[in-house]
CSV table of C-alpha atoms in Angstrom, one decimal:
chain,number,residue,atom,x,y,z
A,33,MET,CA,0.0,0.0,0.0
A,34,PRO,CA,1.5,3.4,-1.0
A,35,TYR,CA,2.6,5.6,1.9
A,36,ASP,CA,0.3,8.6,2.7
A,37,TYR,CA,2.8,11.4,3.2
A,38,GLN,CA,0.1,13.6,4.8
A,39,THR,CA,0.2,11.3,7.8
A,40,SER,CA,3.9,12.0,8.6
A,41,SER,CA,4.6,14.1,11.6
A,42,LEU,CA,6.8,16.5,9.6
A,43,TRP,CA,3.9,17.2,7.2
A,44,ARG,CA,1.2,17.5,9.9
A,45,ARG,CA,3.1,20.1,11.9
A,46,THR,CA,4.1,22.2,8.8
A,47,LEU,CA,2.2,22.3,5.6
A,48,GLY,CA,-0.6,20.1,6.9
A,49,SER,CA,-1.2,22.2,10.0
A,50,THR,CA,-4.2,24.4,10.7
A,51,ASP,CA,-2.7,26.0,13.8
A,52,PHE,CA,-0.8,29.0,12.3
A,53,GLY,CA,-3.2,31.7,13.3
A,54,GLU,CA,-3.0,34.8,11.2
A,55,ASN,CA,-0.4,33.1,8.9
A,56,GLN,CA,-2.8,30.2,8.1
A,57,PRO,CA,-3.8,31.6,4.7
A,58,THR,CA,-0.1,31.6,3.7
A,59,VAL,CA,0.3,28.0,4.9
A,60,ASN,CA,-2.9,27.0,3.0
A,61,ARG,CA,-1.5,28.5,-0.2
A,62,LEU,CA,1.8,26.7,0.2
A,63,ARG,CA,0.0,23.5,0.8
A,64,GLU,CA,-2.2,23.8,-2.3
A,65,ALA,CA,0.8,24.8,-4.4
A,66,TYR,CA,2.6,21.6,-3.1
A,67,PHE,CA,-0.3,19.5,-4.2
A,68,ASP,CA,-0.1,20.9,-7.7
A,69,PHE,CA,3.7,20.6,-7.8
A,70,ARG,CA,3.4,17.0,-6.7
A,71,SER,CA,0.8,16.2,-9.3
A,72,ASN,CA,3.0,17.6,-12.1
A,73,ALA,CA,6.2,15.9,-10.8
A,74,LYS,CA,4.4,12.6,-10.5
A,75,LEU,CA,4.1,12.4,-14.3
A,76,LEU,CA,7.9,12.6,-14.7
A,77,ALA,CA,8.6,10.4,-11.7
A,78,GLU,CA,6.6,7.5,-13.2
A,79,ASP,CA,8.8,7.8,-16.4
A,80,ILE,CA,11.8,6.7,-14.3
A,81,LYS,CA,10.3,3.2,-14.2
A,82,ILE,CA,10.5,3.1,-18.0
A,83,SER,CA,13.9,4.7,-18.3
A,84,MET,CA,15.5,2.8,-15.4
A,85,PRO,CA,13.7,-0.6,-15.2
A,86,MET,CA,16.6,-2.2,-13.5
A,87,PHE,CA,16.5,0.2,-10.5
A,88,THR,CA,14.4,-0.1,-7.4
A,89,ASP,CA,11.6,2.5,-7.1
A,90,HIS,CA,12.5,6.1,-7.7
A,91,GLY,CA,8.9,7.1,-8.5
A,92,ILE,CA,6.2,9.0,-6.5
A,93,GLU,CA,6.0,6.3,-3.9
A,94,HIS,CA,9.7,6.8,-3.0
A,95,ILE,CA,9.2,10.6,-3.0
A,96,ASP,CA,6.2,10.4,-0.6
A,97,SER,CA,8.1,8.0,1.7
A,98,LEU,CA,10.8,10.6,2.2
A,99,TRP,CA,8.4,12.5,4.4
A,100,ASP,CA,8.2,9.4,6.6
A,101,MET,CA,12.0,8.9,6.7
A,102,ALA,CA,12.6,12.6,7.4
A,103,SER,CA,10.1,12.4,10.3
A,104,MET,CA,12.1,9.5,11.8
A,105,ILE,CA,15.4,11.4,11.5
A,106,VAL,CA,14.3,14.7,13.1
A,107,ASP,CA,12.7,15.4,16.5
A,108,ASP,CA,9.1,16.4,16.7
A,109,ASP,CA,10.3,19.8,18.0
A,110,PHE,CA,13.0,20.2,15.3
A,111,PRO,CA,12.7,23.7,13.9
A,112,LEU,CA,11.1,23.7,10.5
A,113,ASN,CA,8.7,26.4,9.3
A,114,PRO,CA,6.2,26.0,6.5
A,115,ALA,CA,8.4,27.9,3.9
A,116,GLU,CA,11.3,25.5,4.7
A,117,ALA,CA,8.9,22.5,4.5
A,118,PHE,CA,7.8,23.7,1.0
A,119,ILE,CA,11.4,23.9,-0.1
A,120,LEU,CA,12.2,20.5,1.4
A,121,GLY,CA,9.1,19.0,-0.2
A,122,GLY,CA,10.0,20.5,-3.6
A,123,ALA,CA,13.5,19.0,-3.3
A,124,PHE,CA,12.0,15.7,-2.5
A,125,LEU,CA,9.9,15.9,-5.7
A,126,LEU,CA,12.8,16.9,-8.0
A,127,HIS,CA,15.8,15.1,-6.7
A,128,ASP,CA,15.5,12.0,-8.9
A,129,LEU,CA,13.4,13.2,-11.8
A,130,GLY,CA,16.5,13.6,-14.0
A,131,MET,CA,16.6,9.8,-14.2
A,132,GLY,CA,13.6,10.0,-16.6
A,133,LEU,CA,14.1,10.7,-20.3
A,134,ASN,CA,11.1,13.0,-20.3
A,135,SER,CA,12.7,15.4,-17.8
A,136,TYR,CA,14.8,16.5,-20.8
A,137,PRO,CA,12.8,18.6,-23.3
A,138,GLY,CA,14.7,16.9,-26.1
A,139,GLY,CA,14.2,13.4,-24.6
A,140,LYS,CA,16.6,10.7,-25.8
A,141,ASP,CA,18.3,12.9,-28.4
A,142,ALA,CA,19.1,15.5,-25.8
A,143,VAL,CA,20.8,12.9,-23.5
A,144,GLU,CA,22.7,11.3,-26.3
A,145,ALA,CA,24.0,14.8,-27.3
A,146,ASP,CA,25.5,15.2,-23.8
A,147,PRO,CA,29.3,14.8,-23.9
A,148,THR,CA,29.0,12.4,-21.0
A,149,PHE,CA,27.1,10.0,-23.2
A,150,ALA,CA,30.0,9.8,-25.8
A,151,ARG,CA,32.6,9.3,-23.1
A,152,VAL,CA,30.6,6.5,-21.4
A,153,LEU,CA,29.9,4.8,-24.7
A,154,GLU,CA,33.5,4.9,-25.8
A,155,SER,CA,34.7,3.6,-22.4
A,156,GLY,CA,32.5,0.5,-22.8
A,157,VAL,CA,33.6,-0.5,-26.3
A,158,THR,CA,36.9,-2.4,-26.8
A,159,ASP,CA,36.3,-4.0,-30.3
A,160,PRO,CA,34.1,-3.0,-33.2
A,161,PRO,CA,30.7,-4.1,-32.0
A,162,THR,CA,28.0,-5.9,-33.9
A,163,ALA,CA,24.8,-4.1,-34.6
A,164,ALA,CA,23.2,-5.9,-31.6
A,165,GLU,CA,26.1,-5.1,-29.3
A,166,ASP,CA,26.1,-1.5,-30.4
A,167,ALA,CA,22.4,-1.1,-29.5
A,168,SER,CA,23.1,-2.7,-26.1
A,169,ASN,CA,26.1,-0.5,-25.5
A,170,ARG,CA,24.1,2.6,-26.4
A,171,GLU,CA,21.3,1.6,-24.1
A,172,LEU,CA,23.7,1.1,-21.2
A,173,ALA,CA,25.4,4.4,-22.0
A,174,LEU,CA,22.1,6.1,-22.0
A,175,VAL,CA,21.1,4.7,-18.6
A,176,THR,CA,24.6,5.5,-17.1
A,177,THR,CA,24.4,9.1,-18.4
A,178,LEU,CA,21.0,9.6,-16.9
A,179,ARG,CA,22.2,8.4,-13.6
A,180,LEU,CA,25.4,10.6,-13.7
A,181,ARG,CA,23.5,13.7,-14.8
A,182,HIS,CA,20.3,13.3,-12.9
A,183,ALA,CA,21.2,15.6,-10.0
A,184,GLU,CA,22.3,18.4,-12.3
A,185,GLN,CA,19.1,18.0,-14.2
A,186,ALA,CA,17.1,18.2,-11.0
A,187,ALA,CA,18.5,21.7,-10.3
A,188,ARG,CA,17.1,22.9,-13.7
A,189,LEU,CA,13.6,21.4,-13.4
A,190,VAL,CA,12.1,24.2,-11.3
A,191,ASP,CA,12.4,26.7,-14.1
A,192,GLN,CA,12.4,24.4,-17.1
A,193,GLU,CA,9.4,24.9,-19.4
A,194,PHE,CA,7.6,22.0,-21.0
A,195,GLU,CA,5.5,22.6,-24.1
A,196,THR,CA,2.1,21.0,-24.6
A,197,ASP,CA,0.6,19.8,-27.9
A,198,SER,CA,-1.1,23.2,-28.2
A,199,GLY,CA,2.1,25.0,-27.8
A,200,ARG,CA,1.4,26.2,-24.3
A,201,LYS,CA,4.5,26.5,-22.0
A,202,VAL,CA,4.1,25.0,-18.5
A,203,THR,CA,6.4,24.5,-15.5
A,204,LEU,CA,6.3,21.9,-12.7
A,205,LEU,CA,5.8,24.6,-10.1
A,206,ALA,CA,3.1,26.7,-11.7
A,207,GLN,CA,3.2,29.7,-9.3
A,208,GLU,CA,5.7,32.2,-10.7
A,209,ASP,CA,6.1,34.0,-7.4
A,210,LEU,CA,6.9,30.8,-5.5
A,211,ARG,CA,9.5,29.9,-8.2
A,212,ARG,CA,11.0,33.3,-7.6
A,213,PHE,CA,11.0,33.0,-3.8
A,214,PHE,CA,12.1,29.3,-3.5
A,215,GLY,CA,13.2,28.0,-6.9
A,216,ASP,CA,17.0,28.4,-6.4
A,217,ASP,CA,16.9,26.7,-3.0
A,218,ILE,CA,14.7,23.9,-4.2
A,219,GLY,CA,16.9,23.2,-7.2
A,220,ARG,CA,20.2,23.5,-5.4
A,221,ILE,CA,19.1,21.3,-2.5
A,222,ALA,CA,17.7,18.7,-4.9
A,223,GLN,CA,21.0,18.5,-6.6
A,224,SER,CA,23.0,18.4,-3.3
A,225,HIS,CA,22.1,14.8,-2.6
A,226,TRP,CA,24.7,13.8,-5.2
A,227,VAL,CA,27.7,15.8,-3.7
A,228,SER,CA,29.8,14.7,-0.7
A,229,VAL,CA,28.8,15.7,2.8
A,230,ASP,CA,31.9,17.9,3.1
A,231,GLU,CA,30.8,19.9,0.1
A,232,LEU,CA,27.3,20.7,1.4
A,233,PRO,CA,28.1,23.9,3.4
A,234,SER,CA,29.6,25.6,0.3
A,235,PHE,CA,27.2,24.0,-2.2
A,236,VAL,CA,24.0,25.4,-0.8
A,237,ALA,CA,23.1,28.9,0.1
A,238,ASP,CA,23.8,30.4,3.6
A,239,LYS,CA,20.9,31.0,6.0
A,240,HIS,CA,18.7,33.8,4.6
A,241,GLY,CA,15.3,35.5,4.9
A,242,THR,CA,12.3,35.2,2.7
A,243,ASP,CA,10.2,37.5,0.5
A,244,GLY,CA,8.6,40.4,2.4
A,245,SER,CA,5.1,38.9,1.7
A,246,LEU,CA,5.9,36.0,4.0
A,247,PRO,CA,6.1,36.0,7.8
A,248,GLY,CA,9.3,37.6,8.9
A,249,GLU,CA,10.2,34.7,11.2
A,250,TRP,CA,10.1,32.1,8.4
A,251,ASN,CA,13.9,32.2,7.7
A,252,ILE,CA,15.5,29.5,5.5
A,253,ASP,CA,18.4,27.3,6.4
A,254,PRO,CA,19.3,25.4,3.2
A,255,LEU,CA,22.1,23.4,4.8
A,256,LYS,CA,19.6,21.9,7.3
A,257,LEU,CA,17.2,21.0,4.5
A,258,ALA,CA,20.0,19.5,2.3
A,259,CYS,CA,21.0,17.3,5.2
A,260,ILE,CA,17.4,16.1,5.8
A,261,LEU,CA,17.0,15.3,2.1
A,262,ARG,CA,20.3,13.5,2.0
A,263,LEU,CA,19.6,11.3,5.0
A,264,ALA,CA,16.0,10.6,4.2
A,265,ASP,CA,16.9,9.5,0.6
A,266,ALA,CA,19.9,7.3,1.7
A,267,SER,CA,18.0,5.6,4.5
A,268,HIS,CA,14.9,4.7,2.4
A,269,ILE,CA,15.9,1.2,1.4
A,270,ASP,CA,13.0,-0.9,2.8
A,271,SER,CA,10.5,-3.1,1.0
A,272,ARG,CA,8.5,0.0,-0.2
A,273,ARG,CA,11.3,0.6,-2.8
A,274,ALA,CA,11.1,-3.0,-4.2
A,275,PRO,CA,7.5,-4.0,-4.7
A,276,LEU,CA,7.2,-7.8,-5.3
A,277,MET,CA,4.8,-7.5,-8.2
A,278,LEU,CA,6.9,-4.9,-9.9
A,279,HIS,CA,10.0,-7.1,-9.6
A,280,ALA,CA,8.0,-10.0,-11.1
A,281,PHE,CA,7.2,-7.8,-14.1
A,282,ARG,CA,10.8,-6.5,-14.3
A,283,PRO,CA,13.1,-9.4,-13.5
A,284,GLN,CA,16.7,-8.4,-12.7
A,285,VAL,CA,20.2,-10.0,-12.8
A,286,GLY,CA,23.5,-9.4,-11.0
A,287,VAL,CA,23.8,-6.5,-8.6
A,288,SER,CA,20.4,-5.0,-9.6
A,289,ARG,CA,18.8,-8.3,-8.6
A,290,ASP,CA,20.6,-8.3,-5.3
A,291,HIS,CA,19.4,-4.8,-4.5
A,292,TRP,CA,15.8,-5.9,-5.2
A,293,VAL,CA,16.1,-9.0,-3.1
A,294,PHE,CA,17.5,-7.4,0.0
A,295,GLN,CA,15.2,-4.4,-0.1
A,296,GLN,CA,12.2,-6.6,-0.5
A,297,ARG,CA,13.1,-8.3,2.8
A,298,LEU,CA,13.9,-5.2,4.8
A,299,ASN,CA,11.2,-3.8,7.1
A,300,ARG,CA,10.6,-0.1,7.5
A,301,PRO,CA,13.2,0.9,10.1
A,302,ILE,CA,12.4,2.0,13.6
A,303,VAL,CA,14.2,4.5,15.8
A,304,ASN,CA,16.0,2.8,18.7
A,305,LYS,CA,17.4,5.5,20.9
A,306,SER,CA,19.6,7.5,18.5
A,307,ARG,CA,19.9,4.8,15.9
A,308,LEU,CA,17.9,3.6,12.9
A,309,GLU,CA,17.3,-0.1,13.3
A,310,TYR,CA,16.6,-2.2,10.2
A,311,THR,CA,15.2,-5.8,10.5
A,312,SER,CA,14.2,-8.4,7.9
A,313,SER,CA,10.7,-9.8,7.3
A,314,ARG,CA,12.3,-13.0,6.0
A,315,SER,CA,15.6,-14.7,6.6
A,316,PHE,CA,18.3,-14.8,3.8
A,317,PRO,CA,19.2,-18.4,2.8
A,318,GLU,CA,22.7,-19.1,1.7
A,319,SER,CA,21.6,-18.8,-1.9
A,320,GLU,CA,20.9,-15.1,-1.2
A,321,SER,CA,24.1,-14.4,0.7
A,322,ARG,CA,25.3,-11.9,-1.9
A,323,ALA,CA,22.1,-9.9,-1.3
A,324,TRP,CA,22.7,-10.0,2.4
A,325,TRP,CA,26.2,-8.7,2.1
A,326,LEU,CA,25.0,-6.0,-0.2
A,327,ALA,CA,22.5,-5.0,2.5
A,328,TYR,CA,25.3,-5.0,5.1
A,329,ASP,CA,27.4,-2.7,2.9
A,330,THR,CA,24.5,-0.4,2.2
A,331,LEU,CA,23.6,-0.1,5.9
A,332,LYS,CA,27.2,0.7,6.7
A,333,MET,CA,27.0,3.4,4.0
A,334,ILE,CA,23.9,4.9,5.7
A,335,ASP,CA,25.6,4.7,9.1
A,336,PHE,CA,28.6,6.6,7.6
A,337,GLU,CA,26.3,9.3,6.1
A,338,LEU,CA,24.4,9.7,9.4
A,339,LYS,CA,27.7,10.2,11.3
A,340,GLN,CA,29.1,12.6,8.7
A,341,VAL,CA,26.0,14.8,8.7
A,342,ASP,CA,26.0,14.7,12.5
A,343,ALA,CA,29.6,16.0,12.6
A,344,VAL,CA,28.8,18.8,10.0
A,345,CYS,CA,25.7,19.9,12.0
A,346,ARG,CA,27.6,20.0,15.3
A,347,ASP,CA,30.7,21.7,13.8
A,348,LEU,CA,28.5,24.4,12.2
A,349,GLY,CA,26.2,25.0,15.1
A,350,ARG,CA,23.1,23.3,13.7
A,351,LYS,CA,20.8,21.3,15.9
A,352,PRO,CA,21.8,17.6,15.6
A,353,PHE,CA,19.2,15.2,14.3
A,354,LYS,CA,17.4,12.6,16.4
A,355,VAL,CA,19.3,9.7,14.8
A,356,ASN,CA,23.0,9.6,14.1
A,357,SER,CA,23.9,5.9,13.3
A,358,VAL,CA,22.5,2.5,12.2
A,359,ALA,CA,22.1,-0.4,14.6
A,360,GLY,CA,24.1,-3.5,14.2
A,361,VAL,CA,26.6,-2.5,11.5
A,362,SER,CA,29.7,-2.7,13.6
A,363,THR,CA,30.1,-6.4,12.6
A,364,PRO,CA,28.3,-8.8,10.2
A,365,GLU,CA,27.5,-11.0,13.2
A,366,ARG,CA,25.6,-8.2,15.0
A,367,LEU,CA,23.6,-7.3,11.9
A,368,ALA,CA,22.7,-11.0,11.5
A,369,SER,CA,20.7,-10.7,14.7
A,370,LEU,CA,18.5,-8.1,13.1
A,371,VAL,CA,18.7,-9.0,9.4
A,372,LYS,CA,18.4,-12.7,9.7
A,373,THR,CA,20.2,-15.5,7.8
A,374,GLN,CA,19.1,-19.1,7.4
A,375,GLY,CA,21.5,-22.0,7.2
A,376,TRP,CA,24.7,-19.9,7.2
A,377,THR,CA,26.5,-17.4,9.3
A,378,PRO,CA,28.1,-14.2,7.9
A,379,ILE,CA,31.7,-13.9,9.2
A,380,ASP,CA,33.9,-10.8,9.2
A,381,ALA,CA,36.9,-11.9,7.1
A,382,THR,CA,38.7,-8.6,7.5
A,383,LEU,CA,42.4,-9.2,8.1
A,384,LYS,CA,43.3,-8.0,11.6
A,385,VAL,CA,47.1,-7.6,12.2
A,386,SER,CA,48.5,-7.8,15.6
A,387,LYS,CA,52.0,-9.2,14.9
A,388,VAL,CA,53.2,-7.5,11.7
A,389,ASN,CA,56.5,-9.3,11.4
A,390,THR,CA,54.8,-12.7,11.6
A,391,VAL,CA,52.2,-11.8,9.0
A,392,VAL,CA,54.8,-10.4,6.6
A,393,GLU,CA,56.8,-13.6,6.8
A,394,THR,CA,53.8,-15.8,6.4
A,395,LEU,CA,52.7,-13.9,3.3
A,396,GLY,CA,56.2,-14.1,1.8
A,397,GLY,CA,57.3,-10.6,2.4
A,398,ALA,CA,60.6,-11.4,4.2
């Protein structure tokens, strides 16, 4: 069942709230504008399933679930005003849309004209390919280029015009004044999920005020919003991103299949003290050990992101988030108590050196 983002605590206390007194009409307008923005973005989001059939869900269900993940990551009293919530929601909507061909006005031709496409295509060809191999190489280069460029394209989509059959020009965010107030922040924050954590403070704008037509206390902190997007996106790896029926219709191989398998088996995480805790709905048999190890590596990546963002927030005087790590990732054995295995035990095979001379001699180094 699709997640209803309007039930998330973050939505209910910002754009979904009716408790803003004299500022309520402004909140109502932002809420209605978000509904329209989401309806338009949904059309492009669904195109990702066609352009990227091997990937887990990057459509509107993933976008809506980011409200849920963000609500886990921040405290209920975490400072976030309706203007910031609108910007954050807009970044949720745009961050992956560049993975769909239709996000480019020229479609496939526009992507293939990108210099990145030629470089990727050339790097994958070692011999003169047959016609069938050339078609396969071009398809792979197209998908790779979309993935490499999607964040940059996300930054352009706020202001990008799309032309209807009648020649009418339309934008995803229809309200011109809201594009003027918030467009740069939405685009830059959407793009920021693809840069390193260390780059974030210089990549997004500094804290700033808003247009004079908005309440004076509704100031914007783009770094805070970029961190929320980054962590919500990275941590959303549960079964909602790998629907069973969709996988049946789009069978995968290799690493793509392993991603689908492990995400299908992961439950929605819970917050355990200051940690995200992931568990599995089903055990991983030995035949699915590769998927389990990929889950382990992915959860370690999320743990690293949480810790990196926590350090940035503390160093720069931002309020830390409610969660700052992932439970069980210190060793494979500990994670196996949460993400279960069946008939086999994951063992940490990392080489631990206590007597360097002995190891060097054993390995033939002396």
